[in-house]
């Protein structure tokens, strides 16, 4: 839902990310997408875990993937903080309404990465039982 909301906001408002903040924005977007990809890989590995009856090797692979999700989400959070700092520095040169929507995009990117981390946390609970 957050990804859909992000894309709807970006496309419907035709938001232009300021050139001076674009590299930060692209890095945040890539980090959030990477966190989601790791979560998807972890979910897909569950089939293997179930097929082999929760074998140690497969469980260890999932644990490693879950650690990677947490690490990537933390990296995404740091990049988002840098993007917010960059946007704050540019605020005076931005249209106030545009700045508000840019901050909403950053919030949605954060929510996407946090959602992927929550998936990882729930998978941890599932395989720990």
Coordinates of N, CA, C and O in Angstrom, one line a residue:
X1 N 0.8 -1.2 0.0 CA 0.0 0.0 0.0 C 0.9 1.3 0.0 O 0.5 2.2 -0.7
X2 N 1.9 1.2 0.8 CA 2.8 2.4 0.8 C 3.5 2.6 -0.5 O 3.6 3.8 -0.9
X3 N 3.9 1.6 -1.2 CA 4.5 1.7 -2.5 C 3.6 2.3 -3.5 O 3.9 3.2 -4.3
X4 N 2.3 1.8 -3.4 CA 1.3 2.4 -4.3 C 1.0 3.8 -4.0 O 0.9 4.7 -4.9
X5 N 0.9 4.2 -2.7 CA 0.7 5.6 -2.3 C 1.9 6.4 -2.8 O 1.7 7.6 -3.3
X6 N 3.1 5.9 -2.6 CA 4.3 6.7 -3.1 C 4.2 7.0 -4.6 O 4.4 8.1 -5.0
X7 N 3.9 5.9 -5.4 CA 3.9 6.1 -6.8 C 2.8 7.0 -7.3 O 2.9 7.9 -8.2
X8 N 1.6 6.9 -6.6 CA 0.5 7.8 -6.9 C 0.8 9.2 -6.6 O 0.5 10.1 -7.4
X9 N 1.4 9.5 -5.5 CA 1.8 10.8 -5.2 C 2.8 11.4 -6.1 O 2.7 12.5 -6.7
X10 N 3.8 10.6 -6.4 CA 4.9 11.1 -7.3 C 4.3 11.3 -8.7 O 4.6 12.4 -9.3
X11 N 3.4 10.5 -9.2 CA 2.9 10.6 -10.6 C 1.8 11.6 -10.7 O 1.7 12.4 -11.7
X12 N 0.9 11.6 -9.8 CA -0.3 12.5 -9.9 C 0.1 13.9 -9.7 O -0.5 14.8 -10.3
X13 N 1.0 14.2 -8.8 CA 1.5 15.6 -8.5 C 2.6 16.0 -9.5 O 3.0 17.1 -9.5
X14 N 3.1 15.0 -10.2 CA 4.2 15.3 -11.1 C 5.4 16.0 -10.4 O 5.9 17.0 -10.8
X15 N 5.7 15.4 -9.3 CA 6.7 16.1 -8.4 C 8.1 16.0 -9.0 O 8.5 15.0 -9.5
X16 N 8.8 17.1 -9.0 CA 10.1 17.2 -9.5 C 11.1 17.3 -8.3 O 11.0 18.2 -7.5
X17 N 11.9 16.3 -8.2 CA 12.9 16.3 -7.1 C 14.0 17.3 -7.5 O 14.5 17.3 -8.6
X18 N 14.3 18.3 -6.6 CA 15.3 19.2 -6.9 C 16.6 18.5 -7.4 O 17.0 17.5 -6.8
X19 N 17.3 19.1 -8.4 CA 18.5 18.5 -8.9 C 19.6 18.3 -7.8 O 20.3 17.3 -7.8
X20 N 19.7 19.3 -6.9 CA 20.7 19.2 -5.8 C 20.4 18.1 -4.8 O 21.2 17.7 -4.0
X21 N 19.1 17.6 -4.8 CA 18.8 16.5 -3.9 C 18.5 15.2 -4.6 O 18.3 14.2 -3.9
X22 N 18.6 15.2 -5.9 CA 18.3 14.0 -6.7 C 19.1 12.8 -6.3 O 18.6 11.7 -6.2
X23 N 20.4 13.0 -6.2 CA 21.3 11.8 -5.9 C 20.9 11.2 -4.5 O 20.9 10.0 -4.3
X24 N 20.6 12.1 -3.5 CA 20.1 11.6 -2.2 C 18.8 10.9 -2.4 O 18.6 9.8 -1.8
X25 N 17.9 11.4 -3.2 CA 16.6 10.8 -3.4 C 16.7 9.4 -4.0 O 16.1 8.4 -3.6
X26 N 17.6 9.4 -5.1 CA 17.8 8.1 -5.8 C 18.4 7.1 -4.8 O 18.0 5.9 -4.9
X27 N 19.3 7.5 -4.0 CA 19.9 6.6 -3.0 C 18.9 6.0 -2.1 O 18.9 4.8 -1.7
X28 N 18.0 6.9 -1.6 CA 16.9 6.4 -0.7 C 16.0 5.5 -1.4 O 15.6 4.4 -0.8
X29 N 15.6 5.8 -2.6 CA 14.7 4.9 -3.3 C 15.4 3.5 -3.5 O 14.7 2.5 -3.3
X30 N 16.7 3.5 -3.9 CA 17.4 2.3 -4.1 C 17.5 1.5 -2.8 O 17.3 0.2 -2.8
X31 N 17.7 2.1 -1.7 CA 17.9 1.4 -0.4 C 16.5 0.8 0.0 O 16.5 -0.3 0.5
X32 N 15.4 1.6 -0.2 CA 14.1 1.0 0.2 C 13.8 -0.2 -0.7 O 13.3 -1.2 -0.3
X33 N 14.1 0.0 -2.0 CA 13.8 -1.1 -3.0 C 14.6 -2.4 -2.6 O 14.1 -3.5 -2.7
X34 N 15.9 -2.1 -2.2 CA 16.7 -3.2 -1.9 C 16.2 -4.0 -0.6 O 16.3 -5.2 -0.5
X35 N 15.7 -3.2 0.4 CA 15.2 -3.8 1.6 C 14.0 -4.6 1.2 O 13.8 -5.8 1.8
X36 N 13.1 -4.2 0.3 CA 12.0 -4.9 -0.1 C 12.4 -6.2 -0.8 O 11.8 -7.3 -0.6
X37 N 13.4 -6.1 -1.7 CA 13.9 -7.3 -2.4 C 14.4 -8.3 -1.5 O 14.2 -9.5 -1.6
X38 N 15.1 -7.9 -0.4 CA 15.6 -8.9 0.6 C 14.5 -9.5 1.3 O 14.5 -10.8 1.6
X39 N 13.4 -8.8 1.6 CA 12.3 -9.4 2.3 C 11.6 -10.4 1.4 O 11.2 -11.5 1.8
X40 N 11.5 -10.1 0.1 CA 10.9 -11.0 -0.8 C 11.7 -12.3 -0.9 O 11.1 -13.4 -0.9
X41 N 13.0 -12.2 -1.0 CA 13.9 -13.3 -1.1 C 13.7 -14.2 0.2 O 13.7 -15.4 0.1
X42 N 13.6 -13.6 1.3 CA 13.4 -14.3 2.6 C 12.1 -15.1 2.6 O 12.0 -16.2 3.0
X43 N 11.0 -14.4 2.1 CA 9.7 -15.1 2.0 C 9.8 -16.3 1.1 O 9.3 -17.4 1.4
X44 N 10.5 -16.1 -0.1 CA 10.6 -17.1 -1.0 C 11.4 -18.3 -0.5 O 11.2 -19.5 -0.9
X45 N 12.4 -18.0 0.4 CA 13.2 -19.1 0.9 C 12.4 -20.0 1.9 O 12.8 -21.1 2.3
X46 N 11.2 -19.5 2.4 CA 10.4 -20.2 3.3 C 10.0 -21.5 2.7 O 9.8 -22.5 3.4
X47 N 9.7 -21.6 1.4 CA 9.3 -22.8 0.8 C 10.3 -23.9 1.0 O 10.0 -25.0 1.4
X48 N 11.6 -23.5 0.9 CA 12.7 -24.5 1.1 C 12.7 -24.9 2.5 O 12.9 -26.1 2.8
X49 N 12.5 -24.0 3.4 CA 12.5 -24.3 4.9 C 11.4 -25.3 5.2 O 11.6 -26.3 5.9
X50 N 10.2 -25.1 4.6 CA 9.1 -26.0 4.9 C 9.3 -27.4 4.3 O 9.0 -28.4 4.8
X51 N 9.9 -27.4 3.0 CA 10.1 -28.7 2.3 C 11.1 -29.6 3.1 O 10.9 -30.8 3.0
X52 N 12.1 -29.0 3.7 CA 13.1 -29.8 4.3 C 12.8 -30.0 5.8 O 13.6 -30.5 6.6
X53 N 11.7 -29.5 6.2 CA 11.3 -29.7 7.6 C 12.1 -28.9 8.6 O 12.5 -29.4 9.6
X54 N 12.3 -27.6 8.3 CA 13.0 -26.7 9.1 C 14.4 -27.2 9.4 O 14.9 -27.1 10.5
X55 N 15.1 -27.5 8.3 CA 16.5 -28.0 8.5 C 17.4 -26.8 8.9 O 17.2 -25.6 8.6
X56 N 18.5 -27.1 9.6 CA 19.4 -26.1 10.1 C 20.0 -25.2 9.0 O 20.1 -24.0 9.2
X57 N 20.4 -25.8 7.9 CA 21.1 -25.1 6.9 C 20.1 -24.0 6.3 O 20.5 -22.9 6.1
X58 N 18.9 -24.5 6.0 CA 17.9 -23.6 5.5 C 17.5 -22.5 6.5 O 17.3 -21.3 6.1
X59 N 17.3 -22.8 7.7 CA 17.0 -21.9 8.8 C 18.1 -20.8 8.9 O 17.9 -19.6 9.0
X60 N 19.4 -21.3 8.8 CA 20.5 -20.4 8.9 C 20.5 -19.4 7.7 O 20.9 -18.2 7.9
X61 N 20.1 -19.9 6.5 CA 20.0 -19.0 5.4 C 19.0 -17.9 5.6 O 19.2 -16.7 5.3
X62 N 17.9 -18.3 6.1 CA 16.8 -17.3 6.4 C 17.2 -16.3 7.5 O 17.0 -15.1 7.3
X63 N 17.9 -16.8 8.5 CA 18.4 -15.9 9.6 C 19.4 -14.9 9.0 O 19.3 -13.7 9.3
X64 N 20.2 -15.4 8.1 CA 21.2 -14.5 7.4 C 20.5 -13.4 6.6 O 20.8 -12.2 6.6
X65 N 19.4 -13.9 5.9 CA 18.6 -12.9 5.1 C 17.9 -11.9 6.0 O 17.9 -10.7 5.7
X66 N 17.4 -12.4 7.2 CA 16.7 -11.5 8.1 C 17.7 -10.4 8.7 O 17.3 -9.2 8.8
X67 N 18.9 -10.8 8.9 CA 19.9 -9.9 9.4 C 20.2 -8.9 8.3 O 20.4 -7.7 8.6
X68 N 20.3 -9.3 7.1 CA 20.6 -8.4 5.9 C 19.4 -7.4 5.8 O 19.7 -6.2 5.5
X69 N 18.2 -7.9 6.0 CA 17.0 -6.9 5.9 C 17.2 -5.8 7.0 O 17.0 -4.7 6.6
X70 N 17.5 -6.2 8.2 CA 17.6 -5.2 9.3 C 18.7 -4.3 9.0 O 18.6 -3.0 9.2
X71 N 19.9 -4.8 8.5 CA 21.0 -3.9 8.1 C 20.7 -3.0 7.0 O 21.0 -1.8 7.1
X72 N 20.0 -3.5 6.0 CA 19.6 -2.6 4.8 C 18.6 -1.6 5.2 O 18.6 -0.4 4.8
X73 N 17.6 -1.9 6.1 CA 16.7 -0.9 6.6 C 17.3 0.2 7.4 O 17.0 1.3 7.2
X74 N 18.3 -0.2 8.2 CA 19.1 0.8 8.9 C 19.8 1.7 8.0 O 19.9 2.9 8.2
X75 N 20.4 1.2 6.9 CA 21.1 2.0 5.9 C 20.1 2.9 5.2 O 20.4 4.1 5.0
X76 N 18.9 2.4 4.9 CA 17.9 3.2 4.3 C 17.5 4.4 5.2 O 17.3 5.5 4.7
X77 N 17.4 4.1 6.5 CA 17.0 5.1 7.4 C 18.1 6.2 7.5 O 17.7 7.4 7.5
X78 N 19.3 5.9 7.4 CA 20.4 6.9 7.5 C 20.4 7.7 6.2 O 20.6 8.9 6.2
X79 N 20.1 7.1 5.1 CA 20.1 7.8 3.8 C 18.9 8.8 3.8 O 19.0 9.9 3.3
X80 N 17.8 8.3 4.4 CA 16.6 9.2 4.5 C 16.9 10.4 5.3 O 16.4 11.5 5.0
X81 N 17.6 10.2 6.4 CA 18.0 11.4 7.3 C 18.9 12.4 6.5 O 18.7 13.6 6.6
X82 N 19.8 11.9 5.7 CA 20.6 12.7 4.8 C 19.7 13.5 3.8 O 20.0 14.7 3.5
X83 N 18.8 12.8 3.2 CA 17.9 13.4 2.3 C 17.1 14.5 2.9 O 16.9 15.6 2.4
X84 N 16.5 14.2 4.1 CA 15.8 15.3 4.8 C 16.6 16.5 5.1 O 16.2 17.6 5.0
X85 N 17.9 16.2 5.5 CA 18.8 17.4 5.8 C 19.0 18.2 4.5 O 19.0 19.4 4.5
X86 N 19.2 17.5 3.4 CA 19.4 18.2 2.1 C 18.2 19.0 1.7 O 18.3 20.1 1.3
X87 N 17.0 18.4 1.9 CA 15.8 19.1 1.5 C 15.6 20.3 2.5 O 15.2 21.4 2.0
X88 N 15.9 20.2 3.7 CA 15.8 21.3 4.7 C 16.7 22.4 4.2 O 16.3 23.6 4.3
X89 N 17.9 22.1 3.7 CA 18.8 23.2 3.3 C 18.3 23.8 2.0 O 18.6 25.0 1.8
X90 N 17.5 23.1 1.2 CA 17.0 23.7 0.0 C 15.6 24.3 0.1 O 15.1 24.9 -0.8
X91 N 15.0 24.2 1.3 CA 13.6 24.6 1.5 C 13.3 26.0 1.1 O 12.2 26.3 0.5
X92 N 14.2 26.9 1.3 CA 13.9 28.3 1.0 C 13.8 28.6 -0.5 O 13.1 29.5 -0.9
X93 N 14.4 27.7 -1.3 CA 14.3 27.8 -2.7 C 13.2 27.0 -3.3 O 13.0 27.1 -4.5
X94 N 12.5 26.3 -2.5 CA 11.4 25.4 -3.0 C 10.0 26.1 -2.8 O 9.8 26.8 -1.8
X95 N 9.1 25.8 -3.6 CA 7.7 26.1 -3.4 C 7.3 25.4 -2.1 O 7.5 24.2 -2.0
X96 N 6.6 26.1 -1.2 CA 6.3 25.4 0.1 C 5.4 24.2 -0.1 O 5.6 23.2 0.6
X97 N 4.5 24.2 -1.0 CA 3.6 23.1 -1.2 C 4.4 21.9 -1.8 O 4.3 20.8 -1.4
X98 N 5.3 22.2 -2.7 CA 6.2 21.2 -3.3 C 7.1 20.6 -2.2 O 7.3 19.4 -2.2
X99 N 7.6 21.4 -1.3 CA 8.5 20.9 -0.2 C 7.7 20.0 0.6 O 8.2 18.9 1.0
X100 N 6.4 20.3 0.9 CA 5.6 19.4 1.8 C 5.4 18.1 1.1 O 5.5 17.0 1.8
X101 N 5.2 18.1 -0.2 CA 5.0 16.8 -0.9 C 6.3 16.0 -1.0 O 6.3 14.8 -0.9
X102 N 7.4 16.7 -1.1 CA 8.7 16.0 -1.1 C 8.9 15.3 0.2 O 9.4 14.1 0.3
X103 N 8.6 16.0 1.3 CA 8.7 15.3 2.6 C 7.8 14.2 2.8 O 8.1 13.1 3.4
X104 N 6.6 14.2 2.2 CA 5.7 13.1 2.2 C 6.2 11.9 1.5 O 6.1 10.8 1.9
X105 N 6.9 12.2 0.3 CA 7.6 11.1 -0.4 C 8.6 10.4 0.4 O 8.7 9.2 0.4
X106 N 9.4 11.2 1.1 CA 10.5 10.7 2.0 C 9.8 9.8 3.1 O 10.3 8.7 3.4
X107 N 8.7 10.3 3.7 CA 8.0 9.5 4.7 C 7.5 8.2 4.2 O 7.6 7.2 4.8
X108 N 7.0 8.2 2.9 CA 6.5 7.0 2.3 C 7.7 6.0 2.0 O 7.5 4.8 2.2
X109 N 8.8 6.5 1.6 CA 10.0 5.7 1.4 C 10.4 5.0 2.7 O 10.7 3.8 2.7
X110 N 10.4 5.8 3.8 CA 10.7 5.3 5.1 C 9.7 4.2 5.5 O 10.1 3.1 6.0
X111 N 8.4 4.4 5.2 CA 7.4 3.4 5.6 C 7.6 2.1 4.7 O 7.3 1.0 5.3
X112 N 8.0 2.3 3.5 CA 8.2 1.1 2.7 C 9.3 0.2 3.2 O 9.2 -1.0 3.4
X113 N 10.4 0.9 3.6 CA 11.6 0.1 4.2 C 11.2 -0.5 5.5 O 11.6 -1.6 5.8
X114 N 10.5 0.3 6.3 CA 10.1 -0.3 7.6 C 9.1 -1.4 7.5 O 9.2 -2.4 8.3
X115 N 8.3 -1.4 6.5 CA 7.4 -2.5 6.2 C 8.1 -3.8 5.8 O 7.7 -4.8 6.3
X116 N 9.2 -3.6 5.1 CA 10.0 -4.8 4.7 C 10.7 -5.3 5.9 O 10.8 -6.6 6.1
X117 N 11.1 -4.5 6.8 CA 11.7 -4.9 8.1 C 10.7 -5.6 8.9 O 11.0 -6.7 9.6
X118 N 9.5 -5.1 9.0 CA 8.4 -5.8 9.8 C 8.2 -7.2 9.2 O 7.9 -8.2 10.0
X119 N 8.2 -7.4 7.9 CA 8.1 -8.7 7.3 C 9.1 -9.6 7.8 O 8.9 -10.7 8.2
X120 N 10.4 -9.1 7.8 CA 11.5 -9.9 8.4 C 11.3 -10.3 9.8 O 11.5 -11.4 10.2
X121 N 10.8 -9.4 10.6 CA 10.5 -9.7 12.0 C 9.5 -10.7 12.2 O 9.5 -11.6 13.0
X122 N 8.5 -10.7 11.3 CA 7.4 -11.7 11.4 C 7.9 -13.0 11.0 O 7.5 -14.1 11.5
X123 N 8.7 -13.0 10.0 CA 9.3 -14.3 9.5 C 10.2 -14.9 10.6 O 10.2 -16.1 10.8
X124 N 10.9 -14.1 11.3 CA 11.7 -14.5 12.5 C 10.8 -15.2 13.5 O 11.1 -16.3 14.0
X125 N 9.7 -14.6 13.8 CA 8.8 -15.2 14.8 C 8.2 -16.6 14.2 O 8.2 -17.6 14.9
X126 N 7.9 -16.6 12.9 CA 7.4 -17.8 12.3 C 8.4 -19.0 12.4 O 8.0 -20.1 12.7
X127 N 9.6 -18.7 12.1 CA 10.6 -19.8 12.1 C 11.2 -20.1 13.4 O 11.8 -21.2 13.6
X128 N 10.9 -19.3 14.4 CA 11.4 -19.5 15.8 C 10.5 -20.4 16.6 O 10.9 -20.8 17.7
X129 N 9.3 -20.6 16.1 CA 8.3 -21.4 16.9 C 8.7 -22.8 17.0 O 9.3 -23.5 16.3

